[in-house]
Coordinates of C-alpha atoms in Angstrom, one line a residue:
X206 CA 100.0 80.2 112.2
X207 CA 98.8 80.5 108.6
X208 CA 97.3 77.1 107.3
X209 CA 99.3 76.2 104.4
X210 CA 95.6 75.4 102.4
X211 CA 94.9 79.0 103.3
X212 CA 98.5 80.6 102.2
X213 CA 98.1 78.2 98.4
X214 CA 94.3 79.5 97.9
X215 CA 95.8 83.0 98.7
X216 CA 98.6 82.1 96.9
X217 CA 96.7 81.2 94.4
X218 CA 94.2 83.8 93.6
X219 CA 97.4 86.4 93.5
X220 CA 99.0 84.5 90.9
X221 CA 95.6 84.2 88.6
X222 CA 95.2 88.4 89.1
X223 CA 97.2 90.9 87.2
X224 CA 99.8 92.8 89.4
X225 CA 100.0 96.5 87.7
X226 CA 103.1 97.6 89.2
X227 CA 104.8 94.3 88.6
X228 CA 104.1 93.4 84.9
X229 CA 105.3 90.2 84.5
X230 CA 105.6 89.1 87.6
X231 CA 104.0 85.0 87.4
X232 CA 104.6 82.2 88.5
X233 CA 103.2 78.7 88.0
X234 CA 100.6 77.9 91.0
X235 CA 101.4 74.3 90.6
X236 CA 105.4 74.6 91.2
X237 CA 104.5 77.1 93.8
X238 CA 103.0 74.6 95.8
X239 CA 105.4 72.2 95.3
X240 CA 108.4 74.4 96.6
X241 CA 106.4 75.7 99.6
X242 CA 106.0 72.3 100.6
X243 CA 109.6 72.2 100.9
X244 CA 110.3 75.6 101.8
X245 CA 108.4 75.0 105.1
X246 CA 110.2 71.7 105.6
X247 CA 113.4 73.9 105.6
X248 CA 112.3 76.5 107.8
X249 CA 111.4 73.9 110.3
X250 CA 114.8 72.1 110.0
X251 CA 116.7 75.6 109.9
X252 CA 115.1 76.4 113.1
X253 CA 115.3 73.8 114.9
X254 CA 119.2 73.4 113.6
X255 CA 119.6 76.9 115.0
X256 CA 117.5 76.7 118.3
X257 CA 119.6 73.6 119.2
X258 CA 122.7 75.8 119.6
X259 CA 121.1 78.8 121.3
X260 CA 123.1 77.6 124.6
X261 CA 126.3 77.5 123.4
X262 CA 129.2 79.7 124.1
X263 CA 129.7 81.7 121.1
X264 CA 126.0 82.0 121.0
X265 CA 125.4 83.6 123.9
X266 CA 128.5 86.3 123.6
X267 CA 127.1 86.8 119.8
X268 CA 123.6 87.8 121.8
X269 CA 125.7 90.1 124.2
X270 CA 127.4 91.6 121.3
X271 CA 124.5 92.3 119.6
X272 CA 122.6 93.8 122.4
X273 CA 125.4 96.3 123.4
X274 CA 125.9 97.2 119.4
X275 CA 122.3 97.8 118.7
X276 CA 121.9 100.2 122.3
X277 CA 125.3 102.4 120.9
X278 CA 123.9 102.1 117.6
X279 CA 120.6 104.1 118.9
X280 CA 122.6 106.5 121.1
X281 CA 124.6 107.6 118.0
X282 CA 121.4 107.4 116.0
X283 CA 119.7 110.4 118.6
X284 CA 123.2 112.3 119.1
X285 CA 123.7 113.2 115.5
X286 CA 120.3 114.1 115.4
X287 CA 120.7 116.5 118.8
X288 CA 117.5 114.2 119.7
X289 CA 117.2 114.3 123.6
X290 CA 113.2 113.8 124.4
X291 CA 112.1 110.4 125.6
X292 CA 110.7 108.4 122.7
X293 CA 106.8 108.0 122.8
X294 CA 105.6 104.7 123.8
X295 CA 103.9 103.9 120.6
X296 CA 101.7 100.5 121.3
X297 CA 99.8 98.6 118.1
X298 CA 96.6 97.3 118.1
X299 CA 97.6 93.9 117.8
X300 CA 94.0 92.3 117.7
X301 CA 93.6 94.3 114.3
X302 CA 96.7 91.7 113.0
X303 CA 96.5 88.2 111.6
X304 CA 97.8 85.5 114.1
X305 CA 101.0 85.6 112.7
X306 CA 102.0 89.0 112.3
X307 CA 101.0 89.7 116.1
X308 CA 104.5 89.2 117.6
X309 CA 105.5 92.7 118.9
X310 CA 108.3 93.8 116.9
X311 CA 108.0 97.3 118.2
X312 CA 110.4 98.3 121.5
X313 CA 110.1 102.0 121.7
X314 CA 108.5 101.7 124.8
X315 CA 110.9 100.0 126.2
X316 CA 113.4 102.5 125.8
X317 CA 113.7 105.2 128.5
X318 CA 116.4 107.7 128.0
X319 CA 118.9 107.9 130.9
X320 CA 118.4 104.1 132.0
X321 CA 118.8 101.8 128.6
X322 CA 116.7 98.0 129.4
X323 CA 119.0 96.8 127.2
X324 CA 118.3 93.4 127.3
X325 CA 114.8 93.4 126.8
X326 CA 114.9 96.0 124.0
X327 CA 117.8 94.8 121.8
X328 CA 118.3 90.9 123.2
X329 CA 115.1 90.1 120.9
X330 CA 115.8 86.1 119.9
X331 CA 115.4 86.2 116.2
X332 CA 118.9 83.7 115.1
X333 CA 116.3 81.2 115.5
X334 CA 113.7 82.6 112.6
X335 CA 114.3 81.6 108.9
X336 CA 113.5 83.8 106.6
X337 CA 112.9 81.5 103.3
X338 CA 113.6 82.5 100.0
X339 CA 111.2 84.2 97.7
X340 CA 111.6 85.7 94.0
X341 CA 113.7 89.6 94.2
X342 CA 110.6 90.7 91.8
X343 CA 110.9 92.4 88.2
X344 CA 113.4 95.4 89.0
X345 CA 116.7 93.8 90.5
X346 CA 119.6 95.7 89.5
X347 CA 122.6 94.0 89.3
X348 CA 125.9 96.3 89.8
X349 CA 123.9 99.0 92.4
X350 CA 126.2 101.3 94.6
X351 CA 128.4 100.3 97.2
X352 CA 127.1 102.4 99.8
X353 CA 125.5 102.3 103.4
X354 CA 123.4 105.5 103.4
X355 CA 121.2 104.8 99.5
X356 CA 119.0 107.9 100.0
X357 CA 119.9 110.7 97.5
X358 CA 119.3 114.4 96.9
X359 CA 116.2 113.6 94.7
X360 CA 112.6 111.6 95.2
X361 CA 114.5 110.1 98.5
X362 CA 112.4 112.3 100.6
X363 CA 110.6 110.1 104.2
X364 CA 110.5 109.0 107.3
X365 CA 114.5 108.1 107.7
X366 CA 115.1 104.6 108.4
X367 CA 118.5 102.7 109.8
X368 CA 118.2 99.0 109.2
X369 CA 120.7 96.4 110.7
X370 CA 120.4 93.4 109.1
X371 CA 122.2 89.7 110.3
X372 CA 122.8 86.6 108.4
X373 CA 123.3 83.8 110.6
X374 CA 124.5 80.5 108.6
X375 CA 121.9 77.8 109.8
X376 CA 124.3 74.9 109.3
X377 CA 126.7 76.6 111.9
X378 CA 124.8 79.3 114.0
X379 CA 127.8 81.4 113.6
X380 CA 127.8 85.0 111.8
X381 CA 128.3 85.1 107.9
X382 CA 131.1 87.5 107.2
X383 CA 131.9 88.8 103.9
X384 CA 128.8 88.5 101.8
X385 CA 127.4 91.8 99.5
X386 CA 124.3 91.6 100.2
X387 CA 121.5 94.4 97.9
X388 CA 119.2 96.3 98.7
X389 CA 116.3 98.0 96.8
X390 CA 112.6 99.5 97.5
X391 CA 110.1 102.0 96.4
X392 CA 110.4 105.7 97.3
X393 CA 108.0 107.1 99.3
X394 CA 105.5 107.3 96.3
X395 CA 105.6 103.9 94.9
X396 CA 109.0 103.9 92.3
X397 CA 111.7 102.4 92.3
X398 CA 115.0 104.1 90.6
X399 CA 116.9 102.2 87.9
X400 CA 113.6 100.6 85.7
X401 CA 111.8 102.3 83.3
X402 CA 109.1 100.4 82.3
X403 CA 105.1 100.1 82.4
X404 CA 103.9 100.5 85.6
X405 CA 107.3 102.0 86.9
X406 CA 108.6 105.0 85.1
X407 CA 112.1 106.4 87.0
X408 CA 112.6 110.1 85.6
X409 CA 115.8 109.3 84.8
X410 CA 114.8 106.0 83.8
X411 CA 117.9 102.8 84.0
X412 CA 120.0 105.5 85.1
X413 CA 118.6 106.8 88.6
X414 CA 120.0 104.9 91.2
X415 CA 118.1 105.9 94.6
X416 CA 117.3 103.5 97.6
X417 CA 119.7 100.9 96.2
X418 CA 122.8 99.9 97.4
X419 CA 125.2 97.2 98.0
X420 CA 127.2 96.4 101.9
X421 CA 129.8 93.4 102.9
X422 CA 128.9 91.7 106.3
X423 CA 130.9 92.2 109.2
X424 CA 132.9 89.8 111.1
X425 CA 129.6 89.8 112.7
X426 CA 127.7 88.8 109.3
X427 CA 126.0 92.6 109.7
X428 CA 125.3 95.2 107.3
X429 CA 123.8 98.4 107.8
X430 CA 121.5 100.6 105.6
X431 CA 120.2 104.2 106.0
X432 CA 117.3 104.0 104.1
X433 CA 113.8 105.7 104.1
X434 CA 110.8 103.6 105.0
X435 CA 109.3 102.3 101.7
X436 CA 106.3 103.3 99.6
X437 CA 103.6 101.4 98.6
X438 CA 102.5 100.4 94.8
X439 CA 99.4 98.5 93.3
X440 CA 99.6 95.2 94.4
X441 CA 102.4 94.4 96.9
X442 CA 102.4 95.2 100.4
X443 CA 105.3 97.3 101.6
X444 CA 108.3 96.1 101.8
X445 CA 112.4 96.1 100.9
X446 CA 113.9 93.8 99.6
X447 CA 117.2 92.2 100.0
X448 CA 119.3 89.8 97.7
X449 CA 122.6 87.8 99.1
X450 CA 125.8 86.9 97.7
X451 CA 127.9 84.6 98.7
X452 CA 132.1 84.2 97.8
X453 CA 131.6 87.0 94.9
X454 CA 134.6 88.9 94.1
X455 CA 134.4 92.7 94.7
X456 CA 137.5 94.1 93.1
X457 CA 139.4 97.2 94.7
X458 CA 137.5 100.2 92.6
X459 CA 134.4 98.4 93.7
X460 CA 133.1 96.4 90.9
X461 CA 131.8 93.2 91.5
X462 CA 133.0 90.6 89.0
X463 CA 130.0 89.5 86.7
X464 CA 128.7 85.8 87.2
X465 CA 131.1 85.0 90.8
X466 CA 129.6 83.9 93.6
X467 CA 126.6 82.3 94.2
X468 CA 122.9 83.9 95.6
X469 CA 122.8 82.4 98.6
X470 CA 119.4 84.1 99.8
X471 CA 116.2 85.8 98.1
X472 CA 114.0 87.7 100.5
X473 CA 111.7 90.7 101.5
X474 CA 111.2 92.7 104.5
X475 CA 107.5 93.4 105.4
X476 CA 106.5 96.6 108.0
X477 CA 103.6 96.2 110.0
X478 CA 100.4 97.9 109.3
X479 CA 100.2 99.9 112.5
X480 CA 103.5 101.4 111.3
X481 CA 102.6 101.9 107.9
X482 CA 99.7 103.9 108.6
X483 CA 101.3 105.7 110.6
X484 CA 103.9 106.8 108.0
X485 CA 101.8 107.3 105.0
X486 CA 100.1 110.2 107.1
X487 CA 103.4 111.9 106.8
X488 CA 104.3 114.1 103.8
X489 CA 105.6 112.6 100.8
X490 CA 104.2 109.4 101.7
X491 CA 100.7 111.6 101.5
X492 CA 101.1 112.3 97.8
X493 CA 101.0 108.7 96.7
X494 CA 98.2 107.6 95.0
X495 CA 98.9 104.4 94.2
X496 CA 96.3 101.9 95.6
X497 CA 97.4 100.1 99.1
X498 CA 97.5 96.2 99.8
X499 CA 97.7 94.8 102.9
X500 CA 100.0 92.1 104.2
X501 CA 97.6 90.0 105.0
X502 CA 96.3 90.2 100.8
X503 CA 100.1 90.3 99.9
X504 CA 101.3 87.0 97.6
X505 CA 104.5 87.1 98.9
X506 CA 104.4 88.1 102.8
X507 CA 101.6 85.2 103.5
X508 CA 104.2 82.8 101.6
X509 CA 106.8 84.1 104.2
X510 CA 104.9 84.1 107.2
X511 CA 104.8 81.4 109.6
X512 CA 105.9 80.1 112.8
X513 CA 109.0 79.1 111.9
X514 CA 110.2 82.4 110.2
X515 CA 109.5 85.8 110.9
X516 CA 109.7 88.8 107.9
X517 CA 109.1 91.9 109.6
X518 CA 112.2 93.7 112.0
X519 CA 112.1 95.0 115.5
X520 CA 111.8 98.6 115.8
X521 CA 112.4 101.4 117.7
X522 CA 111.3 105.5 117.1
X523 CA 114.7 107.2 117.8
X524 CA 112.6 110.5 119.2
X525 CA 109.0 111.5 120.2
X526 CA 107.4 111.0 117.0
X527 CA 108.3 109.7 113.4
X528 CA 110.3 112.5 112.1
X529 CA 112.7 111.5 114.0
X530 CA 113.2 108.3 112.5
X531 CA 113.0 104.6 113.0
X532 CA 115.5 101.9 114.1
X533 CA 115.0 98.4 112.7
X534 CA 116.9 95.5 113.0
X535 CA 117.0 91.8 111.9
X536 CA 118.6 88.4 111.6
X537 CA 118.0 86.6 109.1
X538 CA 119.2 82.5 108.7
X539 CA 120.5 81.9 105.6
X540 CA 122.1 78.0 104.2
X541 CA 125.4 79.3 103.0
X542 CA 125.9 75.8 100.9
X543 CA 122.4 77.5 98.7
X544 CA 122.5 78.8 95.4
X545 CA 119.8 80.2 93.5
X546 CA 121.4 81.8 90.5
X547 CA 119.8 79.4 88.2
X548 CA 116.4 79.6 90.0
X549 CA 113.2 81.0 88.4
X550 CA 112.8 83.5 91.1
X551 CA 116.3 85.2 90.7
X552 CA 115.8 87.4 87.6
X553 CA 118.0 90.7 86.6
X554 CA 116.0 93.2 84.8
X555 CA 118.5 95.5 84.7
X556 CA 122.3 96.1 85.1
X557 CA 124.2 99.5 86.7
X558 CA 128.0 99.9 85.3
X559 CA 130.4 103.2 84.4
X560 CA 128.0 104.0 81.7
X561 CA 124.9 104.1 83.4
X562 CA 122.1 101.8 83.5
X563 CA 121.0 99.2 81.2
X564 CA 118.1 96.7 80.2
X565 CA 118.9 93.2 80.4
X566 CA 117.1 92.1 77.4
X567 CA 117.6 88.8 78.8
X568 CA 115.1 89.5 81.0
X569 CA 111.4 87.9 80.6
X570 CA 110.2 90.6 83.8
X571 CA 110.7 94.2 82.3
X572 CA 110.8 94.8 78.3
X573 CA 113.2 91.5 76.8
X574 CA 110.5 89.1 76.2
X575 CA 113.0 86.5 77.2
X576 CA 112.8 83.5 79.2
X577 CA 112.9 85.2 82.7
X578 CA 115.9 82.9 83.7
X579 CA 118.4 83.8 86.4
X580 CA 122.1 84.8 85.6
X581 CA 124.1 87.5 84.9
X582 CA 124.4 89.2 82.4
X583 CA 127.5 89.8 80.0
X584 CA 129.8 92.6 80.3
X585 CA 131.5 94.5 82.8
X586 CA 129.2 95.7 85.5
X587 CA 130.3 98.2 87.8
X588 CA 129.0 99.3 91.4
X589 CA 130.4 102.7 90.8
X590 CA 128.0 105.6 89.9
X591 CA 128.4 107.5 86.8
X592 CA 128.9 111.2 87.2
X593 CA 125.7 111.9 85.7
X594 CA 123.6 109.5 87.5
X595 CA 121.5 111.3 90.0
X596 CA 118.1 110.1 91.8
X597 CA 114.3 111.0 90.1
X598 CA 111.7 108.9 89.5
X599 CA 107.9 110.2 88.2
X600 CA 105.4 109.1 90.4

């Protein structure tokens, strides 16, 4: 476990530093340390609210649900992509991790083709992990597609990624249907679509739309994404991030009405290092330039980590090596009675609609000069793509 004096010095010395690829991206070190003082006070209470109902009834069926949707998940993963070799027992070198980034998330080998553990490979107890909030960065779009698969034609190229994500509401333990939840990450060379700014140019600048999307939970609270596993940039570790809402209206030609709802959760995704070598000595990944941090140096991961909640999924290689692709898979314990659209750390920089893409000049992150402030902003914002918005971004 990461000592909380360790996490603020670290903390600390990545607020004083400049971030190149997130200009603007600060936050007082002082209210920082205030709200991680209560952050882990939450985390502790969501587990332990969660763990105390781990014996229940509907618990335990949720587990066997999830463990027989995750195996037929993976067998229709391999059959559309005529994948028939065993995958390779990949094992990290977990005495090259910090303490708390050495749980195993990794279950290819336990996977042997013909005779499914199922259990031990999908039954992974993670309702009991909060994942605490944490700021959605400089380049949230608000109105991205309504989609599951968010790679494109263009600068979507890598290592192909399905992610299953679960929100389990901590005050009940049960599944949280119905809320949109967003995605959003950096291609394989370090950009992220829909921001054209320093540090971030998109070719196609506020209108590109690539590796973002929008899905409702399931009766199960799950989404699913097929994604590509993320680039790095100066300064941040690699990661995805996710944003949810909660009781926003999605009308039927898929626009989300502007300002309903509340933003029930903040968060980010973080891959293990093992993996992420692994990736980057793939092509595109090999053609970014971009200087690399570690978790370990990241501001945000060491703020996540901890005993109590646990940022990086479970995952699987569908094949016998990574072009075959990865499955990953988390839950994720959300209060459903939270909202953080007035919060500091929720921040639109830009919005997506029938026109295209747009600046919030609202924003104090990317090119406003405002006051940084959460909210949406006015106008009608669509989750419908234009029909000239297409995927590129300059790396």
């Amino acid at each position: 476990m990461v000592q909380l004096a360790k996490v603020l010095a670290i903390a600390a010395a990545c607020l004083a530093a400049p971030v190149v690829a997130h200009p603007g991206e600060k936050h007082d070190p002082h209210v920082l340390k205030r709200e991680l003082h209560v952050r882990d006070a939450m985390a502790a209470a969501g587990k332990r609210s969660l763990g105390g109902c781990e014996s229940t009834l509907h618990a335990r069926e949720l587990a066997k649900r999830n463990v027989a949707r995750r195996s037929h998940t993976v067998q229709k993963l391999r059959q559309k992509r005529g994948i028939t070799s065993t995958p390779q027992k990949y094992r990290r070198n977990l005495a090259a991790l910090e303490k708390w980034e050495a749980i195993d998330h990794n279950r290819t080998d336990a996977y042997q083709h013909g005779l499914i553990n199922q259990e031990s490979i999908f039954g992974a107890n993670t309702s009991c992990i909060l994942t605490p909030t944490v700021t959605d960065g400089p380049y949230y779009v608000w109105g991205e597609v309504v989609r599951e698969n968010v790679k494109e034609e263009e600068y979507s190229d890598g290592i192909d990624v399905h992610l299953e994500v679960q929100y389990i509401d901590i005050n009940t333990c049960r599944p949280v249907p119905g809320a949109l939840v967003d995605i959003w990450q950096a291609n394989a060379t370090g950009v992220y679509s829909g921001i054209s700014t320093s540090g971030n140019y998109a070719a196609d600048g506020y209108n590109s739309t690539y590796l973002r999307g929008i899905q409702q939970t399931n009766e199960e609270g799950v989404v699913n994404f097929d994604s590509i596993f993320p680039g790095h940039y100066d300064g941040r570790a690699t990661h995805t991030h996710l944003l949810t809402h909660l009781n926003a209206t999605m009308f039927p030609n898929k626009t989300l009405e502007v300002g309903s709802g509340s933003v029930a959760h903040i968060g980010q995704l973080f891959w293990n290092e093992i993996l992420r070598t692994a990736v980057e000595e793939t092509y595109p990944y090999t053609t970014n330039e971009q200087a690399v941090t570690t978790n370990a140096d990241d501001m945000w991961s060491v703020l996540q980590a901890d005993a109590s909640y646990d940022p990086f999924p479970e995952y699987m290689y569908l094949g016998d090596n990574l072009d075959d692709g990865l499955f990953a898979w988390i839950q994720i314990g959300i209060n459903s009675t939270a909202d953080y659209t007035d919060n500091s750390y929720y921040s639109i920089a830009a919005y997506y609609d029938a026109n295209g893409g747009h600046e919030n000049e609202d924003s104090g992150f990317v090119g406003g000069g405002g006051s940084g402030g959460g909210g949406a902003p006015s106008g009608s914002m669509s989750s419908m793509p234009s029909s000239s918005a297409t995927a590129s971004a300059s790396s």
